[in-house]
PDB file of C-alpha atoms in Angstrom:
ATOM      1  CA  ASP A   1     194.012 201.200 171.251  1.00 52.00           C
ATOM      2  CA  THR A   2     192.272 201.639 167.932  1.00 72.00           C
ATOM      3  CA  GLY A   3     190.661 198.217 167.729  1.00 93.00           C
ATOM      4  CA  VAL A   4     190.737 195.675 164.923  1.00 97.00           C
ATOM      5  CA  SER A   5     190.093 197.148 161.489  1.00 97.00           C
ATOM      6  CA  GLN A   6     189.146 195.393 158.267  1.00 98.00           C
ATOM      7  CA  ASP A   7     189.118 196.548 154.696  1.00 97.00           C
ATOM      8  CA  PRO A   8     186.988 196.624 152.642  1.00 97.00           C
ATOM      9  CA  ARG A   9     183.763 196.534 154.628  1.00 97.00           C
ATOM     10  CA  HIS A  10     181.817 195.311 151.627  1.00 97.00           C
ATOM     11  CA  LYS A  11     182.867 193.521 148.458  1.00 98.00           C
ATOM     12  CA  ILE A  12     180.680 192.460 145.557  1.00 98.00           C
ATOM     13  CA  THR A  13     182.320 190.279 142.942  1.00 98.00           C
ATOM     14  CA  LYS A  14     181.421 187.971 140.109  1.00 97.00           C
ATOM     15  CA  ARG A  15     181.864 184.249 140.337  1.00 97.00           C
ATOM     16  CA  GLY A  16     185.347 183.192 139.305  1.00 97.00           C
ATOM     17  CA  GLN A  17     187.068 186.418 140.338  1.00 98.00           C
ATOM     18  CA  ASN A  18     189.764 186.651 143.014  1.00 98.00           C
ATOM     19  CA  VAL A  19     189.284 188.822 146.101  1.00 98.00           C
ATOM     20  CA  THR A  20     191.616 189.896 148.886  1.00 98.00           C
ATOM     21  CA  PHE A  21     190.696 191.200 152.324  1.00 98.00           C
ATOM     22  CA  ARG A  22     192.909 192.945 154.820  1.00 98.00           C
ATOM     23  CA  CYS A  23     192.897 192.869 158.615  1.00 98.00           C
ATOM     24  CA  ASP A  24     194.836 195.174 160.942  1.00 97.00           C
ATOM     25  CA  PRO A  25     194.867 193.749 164.454  1.00 97.00           C
ATOM     26  CA  ILE A  26     195.218 195.634 167.703  1.00 95.00           C
ATOM     27  CA  SER A  27     198.861 196.632 167.967  1.00 92.00           C
ATOM     28  CA  GLU A  28     201.019 194.268 170.016  1.00 88.00           C
ATOM     29  CA  HIS A  29     198.500 191.465 169.646  1.00 93.00           C
ATOM     30  CA  ASN A  30     200.455 188.390 168.649  1.00 93.00           C
ATOM     31  CA  ARG A  31     197.508 186.242 167.674  1.00 94.00           C
ATOM     32  CA  LEU A  32     195.327 186.890 164.652  1.00 96.00           C
ATOM     33  CA  TYR A  33     192.310 184.817 163.669  1.00 96.00           C
ATOM     34  CA  TRP A  34     190.035 184.613 160.645  1.00 97.00           C
ATOM     35  CA  TYR A  35     186.437 183.450 160.923  1.00 97.00           C
ATOM     36  CA  ARG A  36     183.563 183.200 158.469  1.00 97.00           C
ATOM     37  CA  GLN A  37     179.931 183.830 159.342  1.00 97.00           C
ATOM     38  CA  THR A  38     176.865 183.093 157.230  1.00 96.00           C
ATOM     39  CA  LEU A  39     173.365 184.355 157.916  1.00 93.00           C
ATOM     40  CA  GLY A  40     171.793 182.871 161.031  1.00 91.00           C
ATOM     41  CA  GLN A  41     174.963 181.090 162.082  1.00 94.00           C
ATOM     42  CA  GLY A  42     177.740 181.833 164.521  1.00 96.00           C
ATOM     43  CA  PRO A  43     181.253 182.570 163.283  1.00 97.00           C
ATOM     44  CA  GLU A  44     183.256 179.539 162.133  1.00 95.00           C
ATOM     45  CA  PHE A  45     186.997 179.329 162.577  1.00 95.00           C
ATOM     46  CA  LEU A  46     189.126 179.421 159.426  1.00 96.00           C
ATOM     47  CA  THR A  47     192.740 179.928 160.471  1.00 95.00           C
ATOM     48  CA  TYR A  48     195.015 181.678 162.935  1.00 94.00           C
ATOM     49  CA  PHE A  49     198.503 183.151 163.174  1.00 95.00           C
ATOM     50  CA  GLN A  50     200.961 183.468 166.004  1.00 93.00           C
ATOM     51  CA  ASN A  51     203.030 186.429 164.830  1.00 93.00           C
ATOM     52  CA  GLU A  52     203.848 185.576 161.190  1.00 93.00           C
ATOM     53  CA  ALA A  53     203.414 181.818 161.529  1.00 93.00           C
ATOM     54  CA  GLN A  54     200.146 180.255 160.385  1.00 93.00           C
ATOM     55  CA  LEU A  55     199.619 177.582 163.028  1.00 91.00           C
ATOM     56  CA  GLU A  56     196.255 176.071 162.219  1.00 90.00           C
ATOM     57  CA  LYS A  57     193.865 175.861 159.288  1.00 91.00           C
ATOM     58  CA  SER A  58     190.307 174.591 159.386  1.00 90.00           C
ATOM     59  CA  ARG A  59     189.112 172.034 156.879  1.00 88.00           C
ATOM     60  CA  LEU A  60     186.717 174.800 155.794  1.00 83.00           C
ATOM     61  CA  LEU A  61     189.719 176.512 154.249  1.00 86.00           C
ATOM     62  CA  SER A  62     189.829 174.975 150.785  1.00 89.00           C
ATOM     63  CA  ASP A  63     192.774 175.267 148.406  1.00 93.00           C
ATOM     64  CA  ARG A  64     191.204 178.387 146.960  1.00 96.00           C
ATOM     65  CA  PHE A  65     191.767 180.219 150.232  1.00 96.00           C
ATOM     66  CA  SER A  66     195.112 181.532 151.370  1.00 96.00           C
ATOM     67  CA  ALA A  67     196.033 183.737 154.290  1.00 97.00           C
ATOM     68  CA  GLU A  68     199.246 185.534 155.107  1.00 96.00           C
ATOM     69  CA  ARG A  69     200.670 187.652 157.871  1.00 96.00           C
ATOM     70  CA  PRO A  70     204.072 188.484 156.426  1.00 91.00           C
ATOM     71  CA  LYS A  71     205.485 190.752 159.107  1.00 87.00           C
ATOM     72  CA  GLY A  72     203.438 189.611 162.024  1.00 86.00           C
ATOM     73  CA  SER A  73     201.255 192.699 161.866  1.00 91.00           C
ATOM     74  CA  PHE A  74     198.433 192.962 159.318  1.00 96.00           C
ATOM     75  CA  SER A  75     197.018 189.909 157.569  1.00 98.00           C
ATOM     76  CA  THR A  76     195.419 189.255 154.203  1.00 98.00           C
ATOM     77  CA  LEU A  77     192.912 186.607 153.219  1.00 98.00           C
ATOM     78  CA  GLU A  78     192.656 185.816 149.526  1.00 97.00           C
ATOM     79  CA  ILE A  79     189.947 183.774 147.862  1.00 97.00           C
ATOM     80  CA  GLN A  80     190.669 182.610 144.340  1.00 97.00           C
ATOM     81  CA  ARG A  81     188.013 181.684 141.789  1.00 97.00           C
ATOM     82  CA  THR A  82     185.180 182.764 144.046  1.00 97.00           C
ATOM     83  CA  GLU A  83     181.998 180.715 144.183  1.00 96.00           C
ATOM     84  CA  GLN A  84     178.528 181.757 145.291  1.00 96.00           C
ATOM     85  CA  GLY A  85     178.965 179.624 148.389  1.00 95.00           C
ATOM     86  CA  ASP A  86     181.792 181.917 149.476  1.00 97.00           C
ATOM     87  CA  SER A  87     179.280 184.695 150.127  1.00 97.00           C
ATOM     88  CA  ALA A  88     179.554 185.432 153.841  1.00 97.00           C
ATOM     89  CA  MET A  89     180.885 187.857 156.427  1.00 98.00           C
ATOM     90  CA  TYR A  90     184.619 187.390 156.937  1.00 98.00           C
ATOM     91  CA  LEU A  91     185.686 188.344 160.431  1.00 98.00           C
ATOM     92  CA  CYS A  92     189.127 188.981 161.803  1.00 98.00           C
ATOM     93  CA  ALA A  93     189.996 188.867 165.492  1.00 97.00           C
ATOM     94  CA  SER A  94     193.144 189.391 167.501  1.00 96.00           C
ATOM     95  CA  SER A  95     194.353 188.560 170.984  1.00 93.00           C
ATOM     96  CA  ARG A  96     197.471 189.255 173.015  1.00 91.00           C
ATOM     97  CA  THR A  97     198.362 185.640 173.583  1.00 82.00           C
ATOM     98  CA  SER A  98     196.891 182.189 173.521  1.00 76.00           C
ATOM     99  CA  GLY A  99     193.880 181.952 175.773  1.00 73.00           C
ATOM    100  CA  ASP A 100     193.310 185.688 175.864  1.00 82.00           C
ATOM    101  CA  THR A 101     190.074 187.374 174.876  1.00 89.00           C
ATOM    102  CA  GLN A 102     189.646 187.717 171.135  1.00 93.00           C
ATOM    103  CA  TYR A 103     188.587 191.129 169.865  1.00 94.00           C
ATOM    104  CA  PHE A 104     186.789 191.213 166.564  1.00 97.00           C
ATOM    105  CA  GLY A 105     186.831 193.653 163.697  1.00 97.00           C
ATOM    106  CA  PRO A 106     183.720 194.911 161.885  1.00 96.00           C
ATOM    107  CA  GLY A 107     184.005 192.245 159.200  1.00 97.00           C
ATOM    108  CA  THR A 108     184.072 192.232 155.413  1.00 98.00           C
ATOM    109  CA  ARG A 109     180.768 191.308 153.788  1.00 97.00           C
ATOM    110  CA  LEU A 110     181.443 189.366 150.555  1.00 98.00           C
ATOM    111  CA  THR A 111     178.727 188.872 147.970  1.00 98.00           C
ATOM    112  CA  VAL A 112     179.508 186.622 145.007  1.00 98.00           C
ATOM    113  CA  LEU A 113     177.111 187.058 142.096  1.00 96.00           C
TER     114      LEU A 113
ATOM    115  CA  SER B   1     184.441 169.069 168.155  1.00 70.00           C
ATOM    116  CA  GLN B   2     181.924 170.757 170.417  1.00 77.00           C
ATOM    117  CA  LYS B   3     178.275 171.054 169.615  1.00 87.00           C
ATOM    118  CA  ILE B   4     177.037 174.317 171.115  1.00 92.00           C
ATOM    119  CA  GLU B   5     173.332 174.916 171.458  1.00 94.00           C
ATOM    120  CA  GLN B   6     171.604 178.219 171.901  1.00 95.00           C
ATOM    121  CA  ASN B   7     167.870 178.778 171.639  1.00 88.00           C
ATOM    122  CA  SER B   8     167.029 179.562 168.033  1.00 83.00           C
ATOM    123  CA  GLU B   9     163.860 181.450 168.938  1.00 90.00           C
ATOM    124  CA  ALA B  10     164.133 185.155 169.634  1.00 94.00           C
ATOM    125  CA  LEU B  11     163.535 186.237 173.216  1.00 95.00           C
ATOM    126  CA  ASN B  12     161.036 189.091 173.426  1.00 96.00           C
ATOM    127  CA  ILE B  13     161.143 190.769 176.802  1.00 96.00           C
ATOM    128  CA  GLN B  14     159.604 193.813 178.398  1.00 97.00           C
ATOM    129  CA  GLU B  15     161.901 196.681 179.277  1.00 97.00           C
ATOM    130  CA  GLY B  16     163.068 196.476 182.878  1.00 97.00           C
ATOM    131  CA  LYS B  17     162.775 192.684 183.107  1.00 97.00           C
ATOM    132  CA  THR B  18     165.635 190.205 183.254  1.00 97.00           C
ATOM    133  CA  ALA B  19     166.550 188.368 180.070  1.00 97.00           C
ATOM    134  CA  THR B  20     168.068 184.917 180.536  1.00 97.00           C
ATOM    135  CA  LEU B  21     169.819 183.053 177.748  1.00 97.00           C
ATOM    136  CA  THR B  22     171.086 179.485 177.778  1.00 97.00           C
ATOM    137  CA  CYS B  23     174.164 177.936 176.205  1.00 96.00           C
ATOM    138  CA  ASN B  24     174.569 174.154 176.310  1.00 95.00           C
ATOM    139  CA  TYR B  25     177.544 172.214 175.063  1.00 92.00           C
ATOM    140  CA  THR B  26     178.034 168.516 174.504  1.00 88.00           C
ATOM    141  CA  ASN B  27     181.608 167.436 174.933  1.00 81.00           C
ATOM    142  CA  TYR B  28     184.448 168.322 177.246  1.00 77.00           C
ATOM    143  CA  SER B  29     184.226 171.371 179.461  1.00 76.00           C
ATOM    144  CA  PRO B  30     186.338 174.182 178.021  1.00 79.00           C
ATOM    145  CA  ALA B  31     188.922 176.097 180.013  1.00 78.00           C
ATOM    146  CA  TYR B  32     186.735 179.140 179.651  1.00 84.00           C
ATOM    147  CA  LEU B  33     183.587 180.313 177.979  1.00 90.00           C
ATOM    148  CA  GLN B  34     182.811 183.720 176.526  1.00 93.00           C
ATOM    149  CA  TRP B  35     179.735 185.721 175.633  1.00 97.00           C
ATOM    150  CA  TYR B  36     179.656 188.200 172.789  1.00 97.00           C
ATOM    151  CA  ARG B  37     177.089 190.662 171.550  1.00 98.00           C
ATOM    152  CA  GLN B  38     176.520 191.102 167.832  1.00 97.00           C
ATOM    153  CA  ASP B  39     174.472 193.787 166.112  1.00 96.00           C
ATOM    154  CA  PRO B  40     173.286 193.329 162.504  1.00 94.00           C
ATOM    155  CA  GLY B  41     176.111 193.725 159.989  1.00 91.00           C
ATOM    156  CA  ARG B  42     178.761 194.138 162.670  1.00 94.00           C
ATOM    157  CA  GLY B  43     181.450 192.020 164.268  1.00 95.00           C
ATOM    158  CA  PRO B  44     180.941 190.386 167.673  1.00 97.00           C
ATOM    159  CA  VAL B  45     181.739 192.528 170.699  1.00 96.00           C
ATOM    160  CA  PHE B  46     183.252 190.817 173.740  1.00 95.00           C
ATOM    161  CA  LEU B  47     181.154 191.002 176.899  1.00 97.00           C
ATOM    162  CA  LEU B  48     182.271 188.504 179.530  1.00 95.00           C
ATOM    163  CA  LEU B  49     184.642 185.598 180.017  1.00 93.00           C
ATOM    164  CA  ILE B  50     184.166 182.962 182.705  1.00 92.00           C
ATOM    165  CA  ARG B  51     186.688 180.264 183.573  1.00 89.00           C
ATOM    166  CA  GLU B  52     185.881 176.658 184.423  1.00 87.00           C
ATOM    167  CA  ASN B  53     186.742 177.191 188.084  1.00 89.00           C
ATOM    168  CA  GLU B  54     184.403 180.189 188.369  1.00 91.00           C
ATOM    169  CA  LYS B  55     180.718 179.747 189.087  1.00 88.00           C
ATOM    170  CA  GLU B  56     179.579 183.274 188.354  1.00 95.00           C
ATOM    171  CA  LYS B  57     180.857 186.493 186.812  1.00 96.00           C
ATOM    172  CA  ARG B  58     179.252 189.926 186.784  1.00 96.00           C
ATOM    173  CA  LYS B  59     179.750 193.100 184.827  1.00 96.00           C
ATOM    174  CA  GLU B  60     177.345 195.964 185.388  1.00 96.00           C
ATOM    175  CA  ARG B  61     173.878 194.605 184.446  1.00 97.00           C
ATOM    176  CA  LEU B  62     175.288 191.382 183.019  1.00 98.00           C
ATOM    177  CA  LYS B  63     175.760 188.103 184.851  1.00 98.00           C
ATOM    178  CA  VAL B  64     177.126 184.804 183.568  1.00 98.00           C
ATOM    179  CA  THR B  65     177.111 181.428 185.289  1.00 96.00           C
ATOM    180  CA  PHE B  66     179.035 178.329 184.299  1.00 93.00           C
ATOM    181  CA  ASP B  67     178.000 174.839 185.407  1.00 91.00           C
ATOM    182  CA  THR B  68     180.467 172.220 184.160  1.00 89.00           C
ATOM    183  CA  THR B  69     178.326 169.398 185.578  1.00 90.00           C
ATOM    184  CA  LEU B  70     175.307 170.440 183.528  1.00 91.00           C
ATOM    185  CA  LYS B  71     177.568 171.590 180.657  1.00 92.00           C
ATOM    186  CA  GLN B  72     175.671 174.830 180.626  1.00 93.00           C
ATOM    187  CA  SER B  73     176.165 178.567 180.870  1.00 95.00           C
ATOM    188  CA  LEU B  74     173.419 181.074 181.620  1.00 97.00           C
ATOM    189  CA  PHE B  75     173.627 184.706 180.569  1.00 98.00           C
ATOM    190  CA  HIS B  76     171.457 187.288 182.323  1.00 98.00           C
ATOM    191  CA  ILE B  77     170.706 190.878 181.427  1.00 98.00           C
ATOM    192  CA  THR B  78     169.037 192.580 184.376  1.00 97.00           C
ATOM    193  CA  ALA B  79     166.901 195.714 184.061  1.00 98.00           C
ATOM    194  CA  SER B  80     166.889 195.226 180.293  1.00 98.00           C
ATOM    195  CA  GLN B  81     166.763 198.256 177.999  1.00 97.00           C
ATOM    196  CA  PRO B  82     165.824 198.603 174.320  1.00 97.00           C
ATOM    197  CA  ALA B  83     169.522 199.240 173.602  1.00 97.00           C
ATOM    198  CA  ASP B  84     170.207 195.676 174.765  1.00 98.00           C
ATOM    199  CA  SER B  85     168.365 194.351 171.695  1.00 98.00           C
ATOM    200  CA  ALA B  86     170.917 192.319 169.756  1.00 97.00           C
ATOM    201  CA  THR B  87     172.090 188.764 169.139  1.00 97.00           C
ATOM    202  CA  TYR B  88     174.138 187.192 171.907  1.00 98.00           C
ATOM    203  CA  LEU B  89     176.716 184.556 171.062  1.00 98.00           C
ATOM    204  CA  CYS B  90     178.170 181.919 173.329  1.00 96.00           C
ATOM    205  CA  ALA B  91     181.714 180.816 172.476  1.00 94.00           C
ATOM    206  CA  LEU B  92     183.922 178.041 173.814  1.00 91.00           C
ATOM    207  CA  THR B  93     187.616 177.578 173.405  1.00 85.00           C
ATOM    208  CA  GLU B  94     188.872 174.627 171.428  1.00 82.00           C
ATOM    209  CA  GLY B  95     192.500 173.683 171.796  1.00 74.00           C
ATOM    210  CA  ASN B  96     193.048 176.981 173.641  1.00 62.00           C
ATOM    211  CA  ASN B  97     193.435 178.695 170.319  1.00 75.00           C
ATOM    212  CA  ARG B  98     190.177 179.062 168.465  1.00 87.00           C
ATOM    213  CA  LEU B  99     186.614 179.770 169.433  1.00 92.00           C
ATOM    214  CA  ALA B 100     183.646 177.599 168.631  1.00 93.00           C
ATOM    215  CA  PHE B 101     180.429 179.627 168.558  1.00 95.00           C
ATOM    216  CA  GLY B 102     176.799 178.810 169.000  1.00 95.00           C
ATOM    217  CA  LYS B 103     174.315 180.176 166.468  1.00 96.00           C
ATOM    218  CA  GLY B 104     173.395 183.008 168.775  1.00 96.00           C
ATOM    219  CA  ASN B 105     170.179 184.000 170.494  1.00 96.00           C
ATOM    220  CA  GLN B 106     168.349 187.168 169.504  1.00 96.00           C
ATOM    221  CA  VAL B 107     166.981 189.389 172.262  1.00 97.00           C
ATOM    222  CA  VAL B 108     164.315 192.003 171.592  1.00 97.00           C
ATOM    223  CA  VAL B 109     163.575 194.394 174.442  1.00 97.00           C
ATOM    224  CA  ILE B 110     160.153 195.964 174.097  1.00 97.00           C
ATOM    225  CA  PRO B 111     159.760 199.489 175.496  1.00 94.00           C
TER     226      PRO B 111
END
């Protein structure tokens, strides 16, 4: 069990650029979640997948955000036309099934200049 | 959606004492409640899960209680150590799929 991994760990970009993050969940975990965390706050839910199906999206997830999990394994989160307000830690978590404990990755720290 | 309240002030505690953190929520009682530890620049690490029909759960030096009448969970670290210094997050399930987190409560254990 290698844990949830995320890549990159840090990303600095200029406003208006597109960025893509990757999450590799714990193997055999069917559920994959994305959260966003800003300084001094707890993580906020963005979206989640059951295998390859995206089942729920938060209203925080604007049209500039898109997430995929094409083969039900790893997932990507893309942000188009980044804004300074997108600067945050993006966290990925996975769980075996619904209602199971969610295990988090180390996060990707995004800084938009 | 739930409003989850954790004390915003850091808890400074002497090594060896028991640290007690509070998590209050406002709406319906969740099926279960979880506590996570988070170190600066890192993702949350799962510590304990307690279900609505459980009053208390223990794991080594950690203890969690869950009072659905008070809509409150208490998190205790007994015999605290400097290595316990971190931010502790309370999380509730919403719709059995996603977690709603409090802002977290920082603990500083003084040697």
